PDB file of C-alpha atoms in Angstrom:
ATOM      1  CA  UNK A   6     112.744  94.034 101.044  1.00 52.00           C
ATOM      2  CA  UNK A   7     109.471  93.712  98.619  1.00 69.00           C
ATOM      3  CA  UNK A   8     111.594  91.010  97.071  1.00 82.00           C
ATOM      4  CA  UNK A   9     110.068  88.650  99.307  1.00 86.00           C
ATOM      5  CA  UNK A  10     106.407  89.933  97.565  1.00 95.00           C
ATOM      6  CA  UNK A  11     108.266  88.942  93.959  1.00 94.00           C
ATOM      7  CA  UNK A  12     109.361  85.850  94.967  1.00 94.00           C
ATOM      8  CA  UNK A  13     105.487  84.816  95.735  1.00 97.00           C
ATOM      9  CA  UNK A  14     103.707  87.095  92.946  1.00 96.00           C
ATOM     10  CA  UNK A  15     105.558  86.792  89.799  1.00 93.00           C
ATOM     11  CA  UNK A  16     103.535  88.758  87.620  1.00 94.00           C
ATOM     12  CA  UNK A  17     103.848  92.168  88.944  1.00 96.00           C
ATOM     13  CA  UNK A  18     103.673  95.545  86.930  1.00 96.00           C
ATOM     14  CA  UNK A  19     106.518  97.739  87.400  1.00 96.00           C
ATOM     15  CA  UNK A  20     104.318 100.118  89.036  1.00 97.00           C
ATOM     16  CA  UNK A  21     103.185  97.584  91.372  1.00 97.00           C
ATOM     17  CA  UNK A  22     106.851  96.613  92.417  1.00 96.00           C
ATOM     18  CA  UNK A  23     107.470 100.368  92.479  1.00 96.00           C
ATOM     19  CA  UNK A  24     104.815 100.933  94.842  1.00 97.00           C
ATOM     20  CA  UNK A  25     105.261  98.001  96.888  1.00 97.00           C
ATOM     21  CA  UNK A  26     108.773  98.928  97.372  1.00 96.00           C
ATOM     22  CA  UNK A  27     108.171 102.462  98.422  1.00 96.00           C
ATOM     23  CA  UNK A  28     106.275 101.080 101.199  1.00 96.00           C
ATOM     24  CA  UNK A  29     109.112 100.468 103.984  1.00 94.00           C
ATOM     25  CA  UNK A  30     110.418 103.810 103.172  1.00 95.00           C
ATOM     26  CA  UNK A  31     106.777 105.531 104.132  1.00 96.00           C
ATOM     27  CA  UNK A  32     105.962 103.078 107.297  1.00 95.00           C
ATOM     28  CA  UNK A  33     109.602 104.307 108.525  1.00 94.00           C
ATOM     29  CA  UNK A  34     109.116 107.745 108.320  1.00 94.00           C
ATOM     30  CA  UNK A  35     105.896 107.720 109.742  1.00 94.00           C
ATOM     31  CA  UNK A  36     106.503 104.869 112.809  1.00 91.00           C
ATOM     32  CA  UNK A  37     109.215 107.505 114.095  1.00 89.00           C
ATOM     33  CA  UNK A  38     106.064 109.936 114.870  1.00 90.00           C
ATOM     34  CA  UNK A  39     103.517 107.284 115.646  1.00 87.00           C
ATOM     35  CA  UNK A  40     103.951 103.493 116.775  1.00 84.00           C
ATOM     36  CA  UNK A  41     101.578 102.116 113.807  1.00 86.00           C
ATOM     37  CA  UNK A  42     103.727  99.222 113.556  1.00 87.00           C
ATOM     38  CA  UNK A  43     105.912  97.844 117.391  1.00 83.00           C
ATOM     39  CA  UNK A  44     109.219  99.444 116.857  1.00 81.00           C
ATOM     40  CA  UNK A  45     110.583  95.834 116.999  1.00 81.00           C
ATOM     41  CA  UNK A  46     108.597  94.508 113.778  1.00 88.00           C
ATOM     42  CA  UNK A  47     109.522  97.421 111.727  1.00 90.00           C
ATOM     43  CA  UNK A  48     112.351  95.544 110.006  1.00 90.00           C
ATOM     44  CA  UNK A  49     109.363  92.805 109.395  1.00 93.00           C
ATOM     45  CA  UNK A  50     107.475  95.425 107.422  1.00 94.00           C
ATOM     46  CA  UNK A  51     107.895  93.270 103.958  1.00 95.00           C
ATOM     47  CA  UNK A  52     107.259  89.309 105.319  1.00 95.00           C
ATOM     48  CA  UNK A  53     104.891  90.592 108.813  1.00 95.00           C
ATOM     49  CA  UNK A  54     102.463  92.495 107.571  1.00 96.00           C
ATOM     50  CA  UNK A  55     102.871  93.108 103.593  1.00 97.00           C
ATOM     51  CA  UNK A  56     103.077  89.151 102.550  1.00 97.00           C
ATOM     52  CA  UNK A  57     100.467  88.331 105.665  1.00 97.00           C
ATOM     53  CA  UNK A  58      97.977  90.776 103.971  1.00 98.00           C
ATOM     54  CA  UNK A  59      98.526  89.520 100.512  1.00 98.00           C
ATOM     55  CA  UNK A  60      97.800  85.794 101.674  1.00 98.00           C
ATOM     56  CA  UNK A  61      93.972  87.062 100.701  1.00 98.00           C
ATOM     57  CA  UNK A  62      95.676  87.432  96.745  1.00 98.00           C
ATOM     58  CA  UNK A  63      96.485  83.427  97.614  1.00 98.00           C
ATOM     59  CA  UNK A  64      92.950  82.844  98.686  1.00 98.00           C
ATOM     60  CA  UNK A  65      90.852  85.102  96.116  1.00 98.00           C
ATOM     61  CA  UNK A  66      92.021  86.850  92.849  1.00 98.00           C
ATOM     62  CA  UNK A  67      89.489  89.164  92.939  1.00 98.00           C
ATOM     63  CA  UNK A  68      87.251  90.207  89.716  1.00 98.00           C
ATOM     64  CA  UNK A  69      87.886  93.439  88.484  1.00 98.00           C
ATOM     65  CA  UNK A  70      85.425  95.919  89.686  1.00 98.00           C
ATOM     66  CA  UNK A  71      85.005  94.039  93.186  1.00 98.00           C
ATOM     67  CA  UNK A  72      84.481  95.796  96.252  1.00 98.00           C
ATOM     68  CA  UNK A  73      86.487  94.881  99.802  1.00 98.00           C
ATOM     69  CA  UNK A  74      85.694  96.588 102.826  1.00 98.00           C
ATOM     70  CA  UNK A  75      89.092  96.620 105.228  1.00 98.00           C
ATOM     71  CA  UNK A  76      87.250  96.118 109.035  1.00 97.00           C
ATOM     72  CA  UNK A  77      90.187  97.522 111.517  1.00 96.00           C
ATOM     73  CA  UNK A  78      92.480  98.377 108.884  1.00 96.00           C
ATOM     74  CA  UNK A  79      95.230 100.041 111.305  1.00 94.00           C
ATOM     75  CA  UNK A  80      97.714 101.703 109.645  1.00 94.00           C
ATOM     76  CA  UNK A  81      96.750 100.152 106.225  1.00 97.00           C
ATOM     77  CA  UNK A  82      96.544  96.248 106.362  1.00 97.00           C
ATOM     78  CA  UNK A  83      95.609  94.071 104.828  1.00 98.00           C
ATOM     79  CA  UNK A  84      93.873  96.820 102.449  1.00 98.00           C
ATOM     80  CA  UNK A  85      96.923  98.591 101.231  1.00 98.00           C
ATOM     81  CA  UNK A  86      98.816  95.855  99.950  1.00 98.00           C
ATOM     82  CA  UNK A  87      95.907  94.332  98.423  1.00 98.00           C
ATOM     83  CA  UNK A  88      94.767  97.752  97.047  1.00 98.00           C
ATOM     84  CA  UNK A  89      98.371  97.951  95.064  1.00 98.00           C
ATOM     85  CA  UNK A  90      97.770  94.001  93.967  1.00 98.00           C
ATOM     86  CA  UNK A  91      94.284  94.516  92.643  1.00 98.00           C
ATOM     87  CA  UNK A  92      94.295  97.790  90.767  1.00 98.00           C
ATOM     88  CA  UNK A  93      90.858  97.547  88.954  1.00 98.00           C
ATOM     89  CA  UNK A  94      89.163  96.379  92.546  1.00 98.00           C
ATOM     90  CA  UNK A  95      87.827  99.181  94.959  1.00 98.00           C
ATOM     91  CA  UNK A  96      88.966  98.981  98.826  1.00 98.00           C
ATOM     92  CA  UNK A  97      87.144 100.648 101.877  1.00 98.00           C
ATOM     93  CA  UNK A  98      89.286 100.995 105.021  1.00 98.00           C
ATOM     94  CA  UNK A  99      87.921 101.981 108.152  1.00 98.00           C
ATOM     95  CA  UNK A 100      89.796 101.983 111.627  1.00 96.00           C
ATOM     96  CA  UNK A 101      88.069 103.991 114.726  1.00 95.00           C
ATOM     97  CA  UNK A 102      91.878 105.196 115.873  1.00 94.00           C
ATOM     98  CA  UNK A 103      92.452 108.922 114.036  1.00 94.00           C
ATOM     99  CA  UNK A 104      96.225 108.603 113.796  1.00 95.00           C
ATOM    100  CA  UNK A 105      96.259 105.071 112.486  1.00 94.00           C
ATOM    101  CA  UNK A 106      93.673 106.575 109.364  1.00 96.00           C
ATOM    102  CA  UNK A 107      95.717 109.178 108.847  1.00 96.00           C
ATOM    103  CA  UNK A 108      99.060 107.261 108.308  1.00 96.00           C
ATOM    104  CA  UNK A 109      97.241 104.948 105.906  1.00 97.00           C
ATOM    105  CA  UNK A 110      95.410 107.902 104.143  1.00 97.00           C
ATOM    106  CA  UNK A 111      98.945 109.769 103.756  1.00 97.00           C
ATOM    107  CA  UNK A 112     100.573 106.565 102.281  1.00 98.00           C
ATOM    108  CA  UNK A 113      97.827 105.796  99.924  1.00 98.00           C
ATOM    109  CA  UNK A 114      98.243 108.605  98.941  1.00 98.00           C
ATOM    110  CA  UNK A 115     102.129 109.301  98.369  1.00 98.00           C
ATOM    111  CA  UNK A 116     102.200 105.786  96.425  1.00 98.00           C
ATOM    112  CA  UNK A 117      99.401 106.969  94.060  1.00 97.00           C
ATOM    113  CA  UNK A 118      96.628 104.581  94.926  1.00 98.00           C
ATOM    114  CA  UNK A 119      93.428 105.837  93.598  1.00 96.00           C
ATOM    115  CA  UNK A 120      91.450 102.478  94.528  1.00 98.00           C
ATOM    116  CA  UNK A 121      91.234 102.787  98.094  1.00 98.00           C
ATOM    117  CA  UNK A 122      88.993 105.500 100.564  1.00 98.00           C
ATOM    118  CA  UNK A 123      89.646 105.700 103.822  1.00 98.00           C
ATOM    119  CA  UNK A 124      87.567 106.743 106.982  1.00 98.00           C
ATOM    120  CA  UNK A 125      87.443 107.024 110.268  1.00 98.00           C
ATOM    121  CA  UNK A 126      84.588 104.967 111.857  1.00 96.00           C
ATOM    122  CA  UNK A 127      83.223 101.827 113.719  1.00 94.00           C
ATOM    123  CA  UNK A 128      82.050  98.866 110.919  1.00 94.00           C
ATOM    124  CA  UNK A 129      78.570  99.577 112.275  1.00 94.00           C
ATOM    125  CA  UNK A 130      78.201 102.868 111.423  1.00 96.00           C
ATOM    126  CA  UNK A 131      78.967 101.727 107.357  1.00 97.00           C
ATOM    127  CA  UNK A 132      75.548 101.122 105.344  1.00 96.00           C
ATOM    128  CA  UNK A 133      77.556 100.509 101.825  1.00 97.00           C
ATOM    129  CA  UNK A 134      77.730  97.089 100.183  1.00 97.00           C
ATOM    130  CA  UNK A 135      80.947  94.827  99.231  1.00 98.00           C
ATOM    131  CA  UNK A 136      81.950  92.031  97.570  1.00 98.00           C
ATOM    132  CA  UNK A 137      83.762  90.798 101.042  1.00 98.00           C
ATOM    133  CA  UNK A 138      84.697  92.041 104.171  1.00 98.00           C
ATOM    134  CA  UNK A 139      88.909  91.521 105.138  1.00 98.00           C
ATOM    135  CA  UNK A 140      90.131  91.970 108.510  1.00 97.00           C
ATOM    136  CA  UNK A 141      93.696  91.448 109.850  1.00 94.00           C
ATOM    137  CA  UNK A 142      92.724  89.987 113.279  1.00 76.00           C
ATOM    138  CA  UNK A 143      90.783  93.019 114.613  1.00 72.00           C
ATOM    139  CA  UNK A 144      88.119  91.005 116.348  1.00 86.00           C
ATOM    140  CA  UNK A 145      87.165  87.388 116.782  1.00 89.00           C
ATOM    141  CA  UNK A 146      85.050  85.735 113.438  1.00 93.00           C
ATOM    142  CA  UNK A 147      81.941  85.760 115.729  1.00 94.00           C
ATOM    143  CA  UNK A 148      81.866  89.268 116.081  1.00 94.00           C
ATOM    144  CA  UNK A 149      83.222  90.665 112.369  1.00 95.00           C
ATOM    145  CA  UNK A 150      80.519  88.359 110.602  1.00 96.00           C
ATOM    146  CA  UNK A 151      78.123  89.967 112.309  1.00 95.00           C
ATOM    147  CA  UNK A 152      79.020  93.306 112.114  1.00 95.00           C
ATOM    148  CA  UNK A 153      79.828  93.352 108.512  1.00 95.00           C
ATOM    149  CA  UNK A 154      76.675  90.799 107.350  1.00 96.00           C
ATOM    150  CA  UNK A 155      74.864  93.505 106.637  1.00 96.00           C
ATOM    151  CA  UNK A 156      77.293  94.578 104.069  1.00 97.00           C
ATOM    152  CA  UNK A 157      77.877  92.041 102.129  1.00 98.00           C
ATOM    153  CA  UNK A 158      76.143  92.327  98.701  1.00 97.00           C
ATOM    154  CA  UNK A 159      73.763  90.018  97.498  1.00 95.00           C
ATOM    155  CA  UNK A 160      75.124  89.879  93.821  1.00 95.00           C
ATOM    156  CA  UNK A 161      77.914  87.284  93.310  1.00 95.00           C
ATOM    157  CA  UNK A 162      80.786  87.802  90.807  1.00 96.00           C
ATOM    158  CA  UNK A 163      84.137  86.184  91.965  1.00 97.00           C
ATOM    159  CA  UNK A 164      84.692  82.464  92.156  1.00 96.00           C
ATOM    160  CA  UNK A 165      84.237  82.018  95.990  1.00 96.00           C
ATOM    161  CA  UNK A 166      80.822  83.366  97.032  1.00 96.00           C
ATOM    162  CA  UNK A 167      80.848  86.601  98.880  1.00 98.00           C
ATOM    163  CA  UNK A 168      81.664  87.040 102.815  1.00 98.00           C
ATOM    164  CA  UNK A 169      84.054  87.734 104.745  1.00 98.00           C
ATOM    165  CA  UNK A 170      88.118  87.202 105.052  1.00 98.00           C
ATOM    166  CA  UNK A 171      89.869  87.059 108.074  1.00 97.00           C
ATOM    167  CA  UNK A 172      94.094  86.572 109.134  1.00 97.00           C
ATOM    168  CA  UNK A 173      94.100  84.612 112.010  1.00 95.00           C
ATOM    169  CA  UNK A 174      97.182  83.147 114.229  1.00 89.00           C
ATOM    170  CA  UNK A 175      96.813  80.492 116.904  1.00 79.00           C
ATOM    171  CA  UNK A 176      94.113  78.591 117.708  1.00 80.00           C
ATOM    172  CA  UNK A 177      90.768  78.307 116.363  1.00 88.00           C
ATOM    173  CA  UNK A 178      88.582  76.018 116.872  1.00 87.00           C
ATOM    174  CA  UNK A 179      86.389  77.694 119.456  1.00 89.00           C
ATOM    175  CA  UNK A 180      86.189  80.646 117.562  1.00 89.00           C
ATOM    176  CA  UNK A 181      85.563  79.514 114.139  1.00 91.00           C
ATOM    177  CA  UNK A 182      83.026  76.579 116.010  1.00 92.00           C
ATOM    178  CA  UNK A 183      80.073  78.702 115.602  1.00 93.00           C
ATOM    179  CA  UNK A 184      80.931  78.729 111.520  1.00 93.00           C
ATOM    180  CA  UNK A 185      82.515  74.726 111.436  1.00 86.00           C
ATOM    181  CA  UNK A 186      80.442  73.819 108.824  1.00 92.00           C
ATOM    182  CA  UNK A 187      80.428  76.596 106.194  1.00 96.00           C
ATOM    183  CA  UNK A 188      83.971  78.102 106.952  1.00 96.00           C
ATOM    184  CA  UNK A 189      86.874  77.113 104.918  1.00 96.00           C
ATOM    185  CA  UNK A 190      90.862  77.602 107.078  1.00 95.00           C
ATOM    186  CA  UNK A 191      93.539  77.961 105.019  1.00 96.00           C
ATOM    187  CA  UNK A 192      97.200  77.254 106.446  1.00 96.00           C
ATOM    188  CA  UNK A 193      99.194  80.233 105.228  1.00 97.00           C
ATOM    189  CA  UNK A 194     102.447  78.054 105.651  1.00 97.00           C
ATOM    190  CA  UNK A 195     100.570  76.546 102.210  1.00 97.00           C
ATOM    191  CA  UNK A 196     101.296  79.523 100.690  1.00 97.00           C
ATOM    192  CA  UNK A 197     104.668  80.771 101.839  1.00 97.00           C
ATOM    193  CA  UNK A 198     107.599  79.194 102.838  1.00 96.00           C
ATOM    194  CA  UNK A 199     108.995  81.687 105.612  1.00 96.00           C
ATOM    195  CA  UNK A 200     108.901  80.005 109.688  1.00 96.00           C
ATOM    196  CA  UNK A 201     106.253  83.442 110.456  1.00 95.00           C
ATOM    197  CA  UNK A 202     103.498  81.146 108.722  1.00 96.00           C
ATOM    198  CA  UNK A 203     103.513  78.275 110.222  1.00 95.00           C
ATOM    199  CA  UNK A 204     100.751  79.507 112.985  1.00 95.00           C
ATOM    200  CA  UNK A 205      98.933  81.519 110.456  1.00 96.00           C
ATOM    201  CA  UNK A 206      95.756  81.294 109.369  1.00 96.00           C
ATOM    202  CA  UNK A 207      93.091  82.361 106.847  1.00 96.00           C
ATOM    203  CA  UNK A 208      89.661  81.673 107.129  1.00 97.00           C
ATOM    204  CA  UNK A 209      86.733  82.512 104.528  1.00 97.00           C
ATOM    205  CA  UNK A 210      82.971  82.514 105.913  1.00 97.00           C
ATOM    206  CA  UNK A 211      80.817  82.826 103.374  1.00 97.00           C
ATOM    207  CA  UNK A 212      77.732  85.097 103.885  1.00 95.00           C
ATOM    208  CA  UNK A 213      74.737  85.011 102.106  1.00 83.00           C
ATOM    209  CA  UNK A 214      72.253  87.639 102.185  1.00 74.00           C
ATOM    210  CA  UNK A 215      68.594  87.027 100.726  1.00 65.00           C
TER     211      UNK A 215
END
């Protein structure tokens, strides 16, 4: 139930809460014609994969007019959730899977979000510039920074410096080594109080393009 997004983000619009709520609804309906989410974590929609995506929100609020690029969004996280958080903020999801874009296209759609663009496409195919690059454990940090380095903008105006956002679980030290001294790890257990976060992990790299 989206009351576990209330309970953690108290200053919601109605139309946020209406949209977040529509959400389980939508994933339903469409995970009965396409596994986007395991059959199994379906009743985890709200805590699994809404909350876990809006973790970012706990890292970043970002500024108005800031652009995220969604790396591997799969059927819609974390962009979707942090599309409907950050109305005046523009969001770019790619996934190379078809079906998975077209779930996440269809529910952008049905809850009226008219921040977000979708595509189908590999990150190195994308010339555009962003603010940051998210990902929801798509690849390993080595490989996102460098395919998204490229499109990370040079022109800073949110209160971290621009780079790249990944949700991590497990361990990390080998594959945040290469980044030790510049990346930040956040313990999403910091954030929320449900058992899921415990293991779970954000970690901000920032990237700096001359």
């Amino acid at each position: 139930m989206e009351s576990s997004i209330i309970k953690y983000f108290k200053n919601l619009s109605d139309r946020q809460i209406e949209q977040f709520s529509a959400l389980e609804g939508l994933y339903r309906e469409w995970n009965e014609k396409i596994n986007v989410i395991s059959r199994k974590d379906i009743d985890n929609l709200y805590v699994h994969h809404v909350l876990h995506s809006l973790a970012i929100a706990k890292i970043i609020t970002f500024t108005p007019g800031s652009k995220i690029f969604d790396v591997g969004t799969g059927g819609g996280f974390p962009g979707i959730p942090l599309a409907i958080m950050f109305p005046d903020c523009d969001f770019f999801l790619i996934d190379r899977t078809g079906k998975k874009i077209k779930v996440a296209t269809d529910i952008a759609a049905q809850i009226g979000l008219e921040n977000v663009r979708l595509a189908q496409c590999d990150a190195s195919e994308v010339k555009e510039q962003f603010d940051f690059a998210v990902s929801r454990a798509a690849m390993g940090m080595s490989d996102l920074v460098r395919l998204c380095r490229k499109n990370i903008a040079k022109h800073q105006q949110n209160a971290i410096p621009n780079g790249v956002i990944a949700l991590k679980g497990g361990e990390l030290q080998h594959e945040i080594a290469p980044f030790k001294k510049i990346a930040v790890v956040y313990n999403l257990g910091d954030f929320f109080d449900e058992e899921y976060f415990i293991t779970k992990r954000g970690v901000f790299v920032p990237v700096v393009n001359r």
